[in-house]
Coordinates of C-alpha atoms in Angstrom, one line a residue:
M104 CA -44.0 -11.6 61.2
R105 CA -45.1 -10.3 57.9
L106 CA -48.4 -8.7 57.0
S107 CA -49.1 -9.2 53.3
R108 CA -50.9 -6.3 51.6
R109 CA -53.8 -7.6 49.6
K110 CA -55.1 -6.1 46.5
L111 CA -58.2 -4.1 47.4
L112 CA -60.8 -5.0 44.8
I113 CA -63.9 -4.2 46.7
A114 CA -66.6 -2.2 44.8
A115 CA -67.5 1.3 46.0
G116 CA -69.9 1.0 48.9
A117 CA -69.6 -2.8 49.3
A118 CA -68.7 -4.5 52.6
A119 CA -65.1 -5.5 53.1
A120 CA -64.3 -9.2 52.3
G121 CA -63.7 -11.4 55.3
G122 CA -60.5 -13.2 56.2
A123 CA -57.6 -13.0 58.7
L124 CA -54.3 -11.2 58.2
G125 CA -51.7 -13.5 56.6
R126 CA -48.7 -13.9 58.9
T127 CA -45.3 -15.5 58.9
G128 CA -43.0 -15.7 61.9
P129 CA -43.6 -15.0 65.6
S130 CA -46.0 -12.3 66.9
T131 CA -45.7 -10.4 70.1
A132 CA -49.5 -9.7 70.3
T133 CA -52.6 -11.9 70.7
E134 CA -54.1 -12.8 67.4
A135 CA -57.2 -10.6 66.7
T136 CA -59.2 -9.1 63.9
P137 CA -57.6 -5.8 62.8
R138 CA -59.8 -2.9 63.5
A139 CA -59.5 0.9 63.6
R140 CA -60.6 2.6 66.9
L141 CA -61.4 6.3 66.6
L142 CA -59.3 8.6 68.8
T143 CA -60.6 12.0 67.5
T144 CA -63.5 13.2 69.7
T145 CA -65.4 15.1 67.0
P146 CA -64.3 14.3 63.4
R147 CA -64.8 17.3 61.1
Q148 CA -64.5 17.9 57.4
N149 CA -60.9 18.9 56.3
E150 CA -59.5 18.3 59.8
L151 CA -57.2 15.6 61.1
V152 CA -59.0 12.4 62.2
E153 CA -56.9 9.8 64.0
F154 CA -57.4 6.1 64.7
R155 CA -55.5 3.6 66.8
V156 CA -55.2 0.3 64.9
D157 CA -55.8 -2.7 67.1
G158 CA -55.5 -6.4 66.3
V159 CA -52.2 -5.9 64.3
P160 CA -49.1 -7.7 65.8
L161 CA -46.5 -5.5 67.3
P162 CA -42.9 -5.7 66.1
G163 CA -40.9 -8.3 67.9
A164 CA -37.1 -8.5 68.6
G165 CA -35.2 -7.9 65.4
Q166 CA -38.2 -6.7 63.5
N167 CA -38.5 -3.3 61.9
P168 CA -42.0 -1.7 61.8
F169 CA -41.0 0.7 59.0
D170 CA -40.0 -2.1 56.6
P171 CA -42.9 -2.8 54.3
A172 CA -41.5 -6.3 53.7
Q173 CA -42.2 -7.1 57.3
F174 CA -45.2 -4.9 58.2
D175 CA -47.7 -3.6 55.6
V176 CA -51.0 -2.6 57.2
P177 CA -53.4 -1.3 54.5
V178 CA -56.1 1.1 55.5
R179 CA -59.0 2.0 53.3
Y180 CA -61.6 4.7 53.8
V181 CA -64.9 4.7 52.0
G182 CA -66.9 7.9 52.1
P183 CA -70.1 9.5 50.7
G184 CA -70.7 8.5 47.1
G185 CA -68.3 5.6 47.4
R186 CA -65.1 7.7 47.3
E187 CA -62.2 5.6 48.4
L188 CA -58.9 6.7 50.0
V189 CA -56.2 4.0 50.5
T190 CA -53.1 4.4 52.7
T191 CA -51.2 2.4 55.3
A192 CA -51.1 2.5 59.1
F193 CA -47.9 3.8 60.7
W194 CA -45.9 3.0 63.8
H195 CA -46.3 5.6 66.4
E196 CA -44.0 6.7 69.3
S197 CA -46.6 5.4 71.7
D198 CA -45.8 1.9 70.5
T199 CA -49.1 1.5 68.8
W200 CA -50.2 1.4 65.2
R201 CA -52.0 4.6 64.0
A202 CA -53.9 5.6 60.9
R203 CA -55.2 9.0 59.8
L204 CA -57.9 10.5 57.6
L205 CA -58.7 13.8 56.1
A206 CA -62.3 13.7 54.8
E207 CA -62.9 16.4 52.2
V208 CA -66.7 15.8 52.3
P209 CA -68.8 15.5 55.4
G210 CA -71.0 12.5 56.1
R211 CA -70.6 8.8 56.9
W212 CA -67.1 7.3 56.4
R213 CA -66.1 3.7 57.0
A214 CA -62.5 2.7 57.9
Y215 CA -61.2 -0.7 57.0
V216 CA -57.9 -2.2 58.2
D217 CA -56.8 -4.8 55.8
N218 CA -59.9 -7.2 55.5
G219 CA -61.2 -6.4 59.0
A220 CA -64.7 -5.2 59.8
P221 CA -65.4 -1.5 59.1
V222 CA -65.6 1.2 61.7
T223 CA -68.1 3.9 60.9
V224 CA -67.2 7.6 61.4
H225 CA -69.6 10.5 61.1
V226 CA -67.7 13.5 59.8
A227 CA -69.3 16.8 60.6
R228 CA -69.4 19.8 58.2
S229 CA -66.6 22.3 58.9
P230 CA -65.6 25.8 57.5
T231 CA -62.0 24.7 57.4
P232 CA -60.6 25.2 53.9
G233 CA -59.8 22.1 52.0
V234 CA -56.6 20.7 50.4
V235 CA -54.8 23.0 48.0
R236 CA -54.0 21.6 44.6
R237 CA -52.6 22.7 41.3
R238 CA -54.9 23.8 38.5
D239 CA -52.9 24.9 35.4
S240 CA -50.6 27.7 36.6
Q241 CA -52.5 28.4 39.9
L242 CA -52.9 26.8 43.3
V243 CA -56.5 26.5 44.2
Y244 CA -58.8 25.2 47.0
P245 CA -61.4 22.6 46.2
D246 CA -64.1 25.2 45.5
G247 CA -61.8 26.8 42.9
K248 CA -60.9 29.8 44.9
P249 CA -57.2 30.7 44.4
Y250 CA -54.6 30.2 47.1
L251 CA -51.7 32.7 47.5
A252 CA -48.6 31.6 49.4
L253 CA -47.7 34.5 51.9
G254 CA -45.1 33.9 54.5
E255 CA -41.5 33.0 55.3
N256 CA -39.3 30.1 55.9
L257 CA -39.5 28.5 59.3
A258 CA -37.1 25.6 58.6
W259 CA -36.1 24.7 62.1
S260 CA -35.7 25.8 65.7
V261 CA -32.5 25.6 67.8
G262 CA -34.4 26.4 71.0
D263 CA -37.6 25.2 72.5
V264 CA -39.3 23.9 69.4
A265 CA -42.9 24.2 70.6
D266 CA -42.5 27.6 72.2
D267 CA -40.6 29.0 69.1
Y268 CA -43.1 27.8 66.6
Q269 CA -46.0 28.9 68.7
Q270 CA -44.5 32.4 68.8
W271 CA -43.5 32.5 65.1
Y272 CA -46.9 31.2 63.8
A273 CA -48.8 33.5 66.1
A274 CA -46.9 36.5 64.7
L275 CA -47.4 35.4 61.1
G276 CA -51.1 34.7 61.7
E277 CA -51.5 38.3 62.9
V278 CA -50.2 39.7 59.6
G279 CA -52.2 37.4 57.4
A280 CA -49.6 34.8 56.4
T281 CA -50.7 31.5 54.7
W282 CA -47.4 29.7 54.1
S283 CA -44.3 28.4 55.8
R284 CA -41.5 25.9 55.0
L285 CA -40.2 23.2 57.3
W286 CA -37.1 21.1 56.9
M287 CA -36.8 17.4 57.7
S288 CA -33.0 17.9 58.3
S289 CA -30.9 15.9 60.6
W290 CA -31.0 18.6 63.3
A291 CA -34.7 19.3 62.9
F292 CA -37.5 17.0 61.9
G293 CA -35.5 14.4 60.1
L294 CA -36.5 10.7 60.5
E295 CA -33.1 9.2 59.6
W296 CA -29.5 10.0 60.6
N297 CA -26.5 8.4 62.1
D298 CA -28.3 7.8 65.4
T299 CA -30.7 5.4 63.7
P300 CA -30.1 2.3 61.5
L301 CA -30.9 3.2 57.9
G302 CA -34.6 2.6 57.4
D303 CA -35.5 2.3 61.1
Y304 CA -36.8 5.6 62.6
R305 CA -37.7 4.5 66.1
A306 CA -35.0 6.6 67.7
R307 CA -36.4 9.7 66.0
L308 CA -40.1 9.3 66.4
G309 CA -40.0 12.1 69.0
R310 CA -39.1 14.4 66.2
A311 CA -42.1 13.1 64.2
G312 CA -44.3 14.0 67.2
L313 CA -42.9 17.5 67.3
L314 CA -43.6 17.9 63.6
D315 CA -47.2 16.9 64.3
A316 CA -47.4 19.6 66.9
V317 CA -45.7 22.2 64.7
L318 CA -48.1 21.5 61.7
A319 CA -51.0 21.9 64.1
L320 CA -49.7 25.2 65.4
G321 CA -49.4 26.5 61.9
E322 CA -52.8 25.3 60.8
A323 CA -54.4 27.0 63.9
Q324 CA -53.1 30.3 62.5
G325 CA -54.1 29.6 58.9
V326 CA -50.5 29.0 57.9
R327 CA -49.7 25.8 55.9
A328 CA -46.3 24.2 55.3
H329 CA -44.1 23.0 52.5
L330 CA -42.5 20.0 54.0
V331 CA -38.9 19.6 52.7
L332 CA -38.1 15.9 52.8
Q333 CA -34.4 16.2 52.2
N334 CA -31.9 19.1 52.7
H335 CA -28.9 19.5 50.3
G336 CA -26.1 19.5 52.9
A337 CA -26.5 15.8 53.8
F338 CA -25.5 14.9 50.2
S339 CA -22.9 17.5 49.4
T340 CA -19.2 17.7 50.0
T341 CA -19.2 21.4 49.1
F342 CA -22.3 23.3 50.4
N343 CA -23.2 23.1 54.1
S344 CA -21.7 19.6 54.0
E345 CA -22.9 16.9 56.4
W346 CA -21.6 14.1 54.2
A347 CA -18.9 12.9 56.7
S348 CA -21.7 12.2 59.2
N349 CA -24.3 10.9 56.7
P350 CA -25.2 7.2 57.3
Y351 CA -25.6 6.7 53.6
N352 CA -21.8 7.4 53.3
A353 CA -19.9 4.1 52.5
A354 CA -17.3 5.2 55.0
L355 CA -19.9 4.8 57.7
G356 CA -21.2 1.6 56.3
G357 CA -23.8 3.1 53.9
P358 CA -24.5 2.3 50.3
L359 CA -22.9 5.3 48.6
A360 CA -19.3 6.0 47.8
T361 CA -20.1 9.5 46.7
P362 CA -23.1 11.7 47.3
E363 CA -24.2 11.9 43.6
Q364 CA -24.7 8.1 43.6
L365 CA -27.9 8.8 45.4
W366 CA -29.5 9.4 42.0
T367 CA -28.8 5.9 40.7
D368 CA -28.2 3.6 43.6
A369 CA -31.0 1.0 44.0
T370 CA -30.5 0.5 47.8
A371 CA -30.6 4.3 48.4
T372 CA -33.7 4.5 46.3
E373 CA -35.5 1.9 48.3
L374 CA -34.5 3.5 51.5
F375 CA -35.9 6.9 50.3
R376 CA -39.1 5.1 49.2
R377 CA -39.4 3.7 52.7
R378 CA -39.0 7.1 54.3
Y379 CA -41.6 8.6 51.9
R380 CA -44.0 5.8 52.7
Y381 CA -43.8 6.6 56.4
A382 CA -44.0 10.4 55.9
V383 CA -47.1 10.1 53.7
S384 CA -48.9 7.6 55.9
R385 CA -48.3 9.9 58.9
W386 CA -48.8 13.4 57.4
W387 CA -51.0 13.0 54.3
A388 CA -54.1 13.8 56.3
H389 CA -52.7 16.8 58.2
P390 CA -54.5 20.0 57.3
G391 CA -51.4 22.0 58.1
L392 CA -49.5 20.4 55.2
L393 CA -49.5 22.3 51.9
A394 CA -47.0 20.5 49.7
W395 CA -44.2 17.9 49.6
E396 CA -40.7 19.1 48.6
L397 CA -38.5 16.3 47.5
F398 CA -35.2 18.1 47.8
N399 CA -33.9 21.5 48.9
E400 CA -31.6 22.9 46.2
F401 CA -30.7 19.6 44.7
D402 CA -28.3 21.4 42.3
L403 CA -26.0 22.0 45.3
M404 CA -25.2 18.3 45.7
E405 CA -22.1 18.6 43.6
Y406 CA -21.0 21.1 40.9
R407 CA -20.3 18.3 38.4
Q408 CA -23.2 16.0 39.2
E409 CA -25.0 14.1 36.4
V410 CA -28.0 16.4 35.8
P411 CA -29.9 13.8 33.7
A412 CA -29.6 11.3 36.5
A413 CA -30.9 13.9 39.0
V414 CA -33.9 14.6 36.8
A415 CA -34.7 10.9 36.3
W416 CA -34.6 10.4 40.1
H417 CA -37.0 13.3 40.5
R418 CA -39.3 11.8 37.9
E419 CA -39.3 8.4 39.6
M420 CA -39.7 9.8 43.1
A421 CA -42.4 12.3 42.3
T422 CA -44.5 9.6 40.7
Y423 CA -44.0 7.3 43.7
L424 CA -44.9 10.1 46.1
R425 CA -48.0 11.0 44.1
D426 CA -49.2 7.4 44.1
L427 CA -48.7 7.2 47.9
D428 CA -50.7 10.3 48.7
P429 CA -54.4 9.7 48.8
L430 CA -55.1 13.4 48.4
R431 CA -52.5 14.1 45.7
R432 CA -51.1 17.2 47.3
P433 CA -48.7 19.4 45.3
I434 CA -45.2 18.2 44.9
T435 CA -42.1 20.4 44.3
T436 CA -38.4 20.5 44.5
S437 CA -36.0 23.5 44.5
L438 CA -33.0 25.0 42.8
S439 CA -30.5 27.4 44.3
V440 CA -29.7 30.7 42.7
L441 CA -26.8 28.9 40.9
G442 CA -29.2 26.5 39.3
V443 CA -31.7 29.2 38.3
L444 CA -29.2 31.4 36.7
A445 CA -27.5 28.5 34.8
P446 CA -30.4 27.1 32.8
N447 CA -28.1 25.7 30.1
A448 CA -26.9 23.2 32.7
G449 CA -30.1 21.2 32.2
Y450 CA -31.6 21.8 35.7
D451 CA -34.7 23.3 34.2
E452 CA -35.6 19.9 32.8
V453 CA -36.9 18.9 36.2
W454 CA -39.8 21.3 35.9
A455 CA -41.1 19.3 32.9
V456 CA -41.6 16.2 35.2
P457 CA -45.4 15.7 35.1
D458 CA -45.7 15.1 38.8
I459 CA -43.8 18.2 39.8
D460 CA -46.5 20.7 40.4
I461 CA -44.8 23.8 41.7
V462 CA -41.7 25.3 40.1
Q463 CA -39.5 26.8 42.8
A464 CA -36.2 28.7 42.9
H465 CA -34.1 30.5 45.5
V466 CA -32.6 33.9 45.0
Y467 CA -30.1 35.7 47.2
G468 CA -28.2 38.9 46.8
S469 CA -24.5 39.5 46.8
D470 CA -22.4 39.0 49.9
A471 CA -20.0 41.7 48.7
A472 CA -22.4 44.7 48.9
P473 CA -26.1 45.4 49.2
T474 CA -28.0 44.8 46.0
D475 CA -31.5 45.4 44.7
L476 CA -33.2 42.1 44.8
L477 CA -36.1 43.0 42.4
P478 CA -34.2 42.5 39.1
A479 CA -33.0 39.0 40.2
L480 CA -36.6 38.1 41.2
S481 CA -37.8 39.3 37.7
I482 CA -35.1 37.3 35.9
A483 CA -35.9 34.2 37.9
A484 CA -39.7 34.7 37.3
T485 CA -39.3 34.9 33.6
R486 CA -37.5 31.6 33.5
L487 CA -39.9 29.9 36.0
R488 CA -43.1 31.2 34.4
A489 CA -42.2 29.6 31.1
H490 CA -43.0 26.1 32.4
G491 CA -46.8 26.9 32.8
K492 CA -47.0 25.8 36.4
P493 CA -47.4 27.7 39.6
F494 CA -44.0 29.1 40.7
L495 CA -42.6 30.3 43.9
H496 CA -39.6 32.2 45.1
G497 CA -39.2 29.7 48.0
E498 CA -36.1 31.3 49.5
T499 CA -34.9 34.9 49.1
D500 CA -32.8 37.3 51.1
T501 CA -30.2 40.0 50.9
H502 CA -27.2 37.7 51.2
S503 CA -26.0 34.5 53.0
A504 CA -26.2 36.1 56.5
P505 CA -28.8 38.0 58.4
A506 CA -29.1 41.7 57.4
H507 CA -28.6 43.1 60.9
E508 CA -26.1 45.8 59.7
W509 CA -27.3 46.3 56.2
D510 CA -31.0 46.6 57.0
P511 CA -31.8 46.7 60.7
T512 CA -35.3 47.9 60.1
G513 CA -36.3 45.3 57.6
E514 CA -36.9 47.5 54.6
H515 CA -35.9 44.8 52.1
L516 CA -38.7 42.6 53.4
V517 CA -41.2 45.0 51.8
D518 CA -39.4 44.4 48.4
L519 CA -39.6 40.7 48.9
V520 CA -43.3 40.7 49.6
W521 CA -44.4 43.1 46.9
G522 CA -41.7 42.3 44.4
G523 CA -42.5 38.6 44.6
L524 CA -46.2 39.1 44.2
F525 CA -45.7 41.4 41.2
T526 CA -43.7 38.8 39.3
S527 CA -46.9 36.8 38.9
A528 CA -45.6 34.2 41.3
A529 CA -48.1 32.1 43.3
G530 CA -47.2 34.2 46.3
S531 CA -44.7 36.5 47.9
A532 CA -41.0 35.9 47.9
M533 CA -40.1 34.0 51.0
P534 CA -37.4 35.5 53.4
W535 CA -34.9 33.0 54.9
W536 CA -33.7 34.5 58.2
W537 CA -36.8 33.9 60.2
D538 CA -35.4 33.4 63.8
N539 CA -32.3 35.4 64.2
Y540 CA -33.5 38.4 62.1
V541 CA -37.2 38.7 61.5
D542 CA -38.2 37.4 64.9
R543 CA -35.3 38.8 66.8
R544 CA -36.0 42.3 65.5
D545 CA -39.7 41.9 65.5
L546 CA -40.1 42.8 61.8
Y547 CA -43.4 41.0 61.1
H548 CA -45.0 44.3 60.5
R549 CA -43.0 44.6 57.3
F550 CA -45.1 41.7 55.9
A551 CA -48.5 43.2 57.0
G552 CA -49.2 45.6 54.1
G553 CA -48.3 43.2 51.3
F554 CA -50.1 40.2 52.9
R555 CA -53.2 42.2 53.6
F556 CA -53.3 43.7 50.1
A557 CA -52.8 40.2 48.6
G558 CA -55.5 38.7 50.8
T559 CA -58.0 41.4 49.8
N560 CA -57.1 41.2 46.1
T561 CA -56.4 37.5 45.7
D562 CA -58.8 37.3 42.7
V563 CA -56.8 40.0 41.0
I564 CA -53.3 38.7 41.7
A565 CA -53.7 35.0 41.3
G566 CA -53.3 33.9 37.7
A567 CA -52.4 37.4 36.5
E568 CA -49.8 38.0 33.8
P569 CA -47.1 40.7 33.9
A570 CA -48.0 43.7 31.7
T571 CA -46.3 47.0 30.8
E572 CA -47.5 50.4 31.9
S573 CA -45.8 53.6 32.8
A574 CA -46.1 56.5 35.3
D575 CA -44.8 60.0 35.2
S576 CA -43.5 62.5 37.8
S577 CA -41.3 65.6 37.6
I578 CA -40.1 64.9 41.1
R579 CA -38.7 61.4 40.8
P580 CA -38.5 58.8 38.0
L581 CA -41.1 56.0 38.6
T582 CA -41.1 52.3 38.0
V583 CA -44.4 50.4 37.5
H584 CA -44.9 46.7 38.2
H585 CA -48.1 45.7 36.5
L586 CA -50.2 42.6 36.7
R587 CA -53.2 42.1 34.4
N588 CA -55.9 39.5 34.9
G589 CA -58.7 39.9 32.3
D590 CA -60.6 43.1 32.9
R591 CA -58.8 43.6 36.3
G592 CA -55.3 44.5 37.3
A593 CA -52.9 45.7 39.9
M594 CA -49.9 48.0 39.9
W595 CA -47.1 48.7 42.3
I596 CA -45.7 52.2 41.6
R597 CA -42.2 52.9 43.0
N598 CA -39.9 55.8 43.3
A599 CA -37.1 54.4 41.1
Q600 CA -34.4 56.1 43.2
H601 CA -35.5 54.4 46.4
T602 CA -33.8 51.1 47.4
W603 CA -33.9 49.2 50.6
F604 CA -30.2 50.0 51.2
S605 CA -30.4 53.7 50.1
P606 CA -33.8 55.0 51.1
D607 CA -35.4 58.0 49.5
D608 CA -38.4 59.4 51.4
T609 CA -39.1 62.2 49.0
T610 CA -42.8 62.9 48.7
V611 CA -44.0 62.3 45.1
S612 CA -47.0 64.6 44.8
D613 CA -47.5 65.0 41.0
A614 CA -47.5 61.5 39.7
T615 CA -49.8 60.2 37.0
V616 CA -50.2 56.6 35.8
R617 CA -51.9 55.1 32.7
V618 CA -54.5 52.5 33.4
P619 CA -56.1 50.3 30.7
G620 CA -59.5 51.8 29.9
S621 CA -61.9 51.8 26.9
R622 CA -64.9 51.6 29.2
P623 CA -65.8 52.6 32.8
T624 CA -62.7 52.1 35.0
A625 CA -62.8 51.8 38.8
V626 CA -59.5 52.7 40.4
Q627 CA -58.5 52.1 44.0
F628 CA -55.2 53.2 45.6
W629 CA -53.6 51.3 48.5
N630 CA -51.1 52.1 51.2
V631 CA -48.1 49.8 50.9
S632 CA -47.3 49.8 54.6
T633 CA -50.8 49.0 55.8
G634 CA -52.4 47.2 52.8
E635 CA -55.4 49.5 53.3
P636 CA -57.1 51.8 50.7
T637 CA -55.9 55.3 50.8
G638 CA -59.4 56.6 50.0
P639 CA -62.6 55.7 48.2
E640 CA -62.6 53.9 44.8
T641 CA -63.0 56.3 41.9
V642 CA -64.9 55.3 38.7
L643 CA -63.8 57.0 35.5
D644 CA -65.9 56.9 32.3
T645 CA -63.7 56.8 29.2
A646 CA -63.7 55.6 25.7
A647 CA -59.9 55.7 25.3
S648 CA -57.7 52.6 25.4
T649 CA -55.9 54.0 28.4
T650 CA -56.9 56.4 31.1
T651 CA -54.4 58.8 32.8
V652 CA -55.0 58.8 36.5
S653 CA -53.6 61.2 39.1
V654 CA -51.8 59.3 41.9
P655 CA -52.2 60.5 45.5
A656 CA -49.0 61.8 47.1
F657 CA -46.7 59.1 48.4
S658 CA -43.2 58.3 49.4
R659 CA -41.2 55.2 48.3
S660 CA -44.2 53.3 46.8
I661 CA -48.0 53.0 46.4
A662 CA -50.3 50.4 44.9
L663 CA -53.4 50.5 42.9
T664 CA -56.0 48.1 41.6
Y665 CA -58.4 48.6 38.7
R666 CA -61.4 46.9 37.3
H667 CA -64.0 47.6 34.6
P668 CA -67.5 47.5 36.0
R669 CA -70.3 47.0 33.5
R670 CA -72.2 50.0 32.4
T671 CA -75.7 50.4 33.9
P672 CA -78.2 50.4 31.1
R673 CA -80.2 53.7 30.9
S674 CA -83.9 53.3 31.7
G675 CA -86.5 54.6 29.2

């Protein structure tokens, strides 16, 4: 049986054209007009709305419901003002066809399955924030308010998946997180591995159902997810290699003699397209999804891979994914620390791909000895910022193992949060060891101050540019990380002798800092541990280009924000 996808040339607001689904071959269901049946009790704006699709033949013996050459069930939604969203129905683990909708505007929506009669859905207004998209070098909500990514990686669970993610997301929600990162790897949420025929995901649909549940758990806490569609180890013989078990390996009957042939092999490309098609049809409408990530650390496939071929593959696949997604969510990929620190290798060219929206790199410290992560974040940021897109430190940590011995109290997490934000990234730097370090040692409180500060001052931090300023003290040398955003700015003032691996709790009580002035300047200091103000805002009236401000006594670090309120005209 084959369902042919017809070109949908129906004018906005017009009724769907009549006609039955074209078919070839046997069907296991009674012939009927295809129709969407609403499953969601109360459809709301910016929330997941789900339908069961009836009247579409079920797959028979020898048929593959994931093969678009056999089953292609177009679904079209028409909303207020004639806005159209086009996607496809997907095969569900309940042995039914399903379709999903995320309506960004409330009102009357109509759902058409192929050329069947429409089903009307009334979508209620909701305060749920809308889909985040790229605007220049920022990530923003539909109303233009900036989004800052604050969180950590939550790539997989090796225990009870539902219980683990419920605990992790609840803990992150309590400290104000907004971001997480999930892997569709073979041992986690992957749709395809050696327990499935290539391109047939029926044996792994239980994992897809778990991913539905996990995205919902995150969304309930205000935490959205980067969904990593492919991990590096499956196509590497060097780094975390799974190549010997990969069904794409020719030794197991797959199409690829070597991993790097993925970039150019037509069969592999079509199989990846099929997987993307299913992923988008199932998760495009999930409010817990922030962005699609094509590949985790694609530079780790092989040391000597053909970089131009990898970039060309990203260009093709990003465009394909963008065309599939009715909401055009952000798309990214990622480089390891090796790729970031070797820009002459050509990896940076991937960030020029038009449909790559978020520039992302991963930075780790040395395995040999504890190292300060802040210089590495700064170097990476300088290179990533040059591409004029939002950038993220998507994975960061002290080294390639949990820091139980080096940092049992999680001091380095403070550096990752604040240091990431003050590189002008689109969020904090994201720690890697979520389960066997952050959660095991209950270190979520280390995120709280930076996340709360960023949440309160998003309009200052988002879109800001690094600037230079200095602070003085006779007690300790000081380092100032400065972001300036028009007539506002923020600073993170640090005891330069303090590091996460060599703490210095000396109280600095005589510090002064220079703040851009030339008109009234309102200055607010913030406690780094709590993210709360240390006292009332102070307004200074000055005509100088900079104002020297006394800093409250602190140890380790303190933050400040400044703004320039307009002068109040004198009466009379």
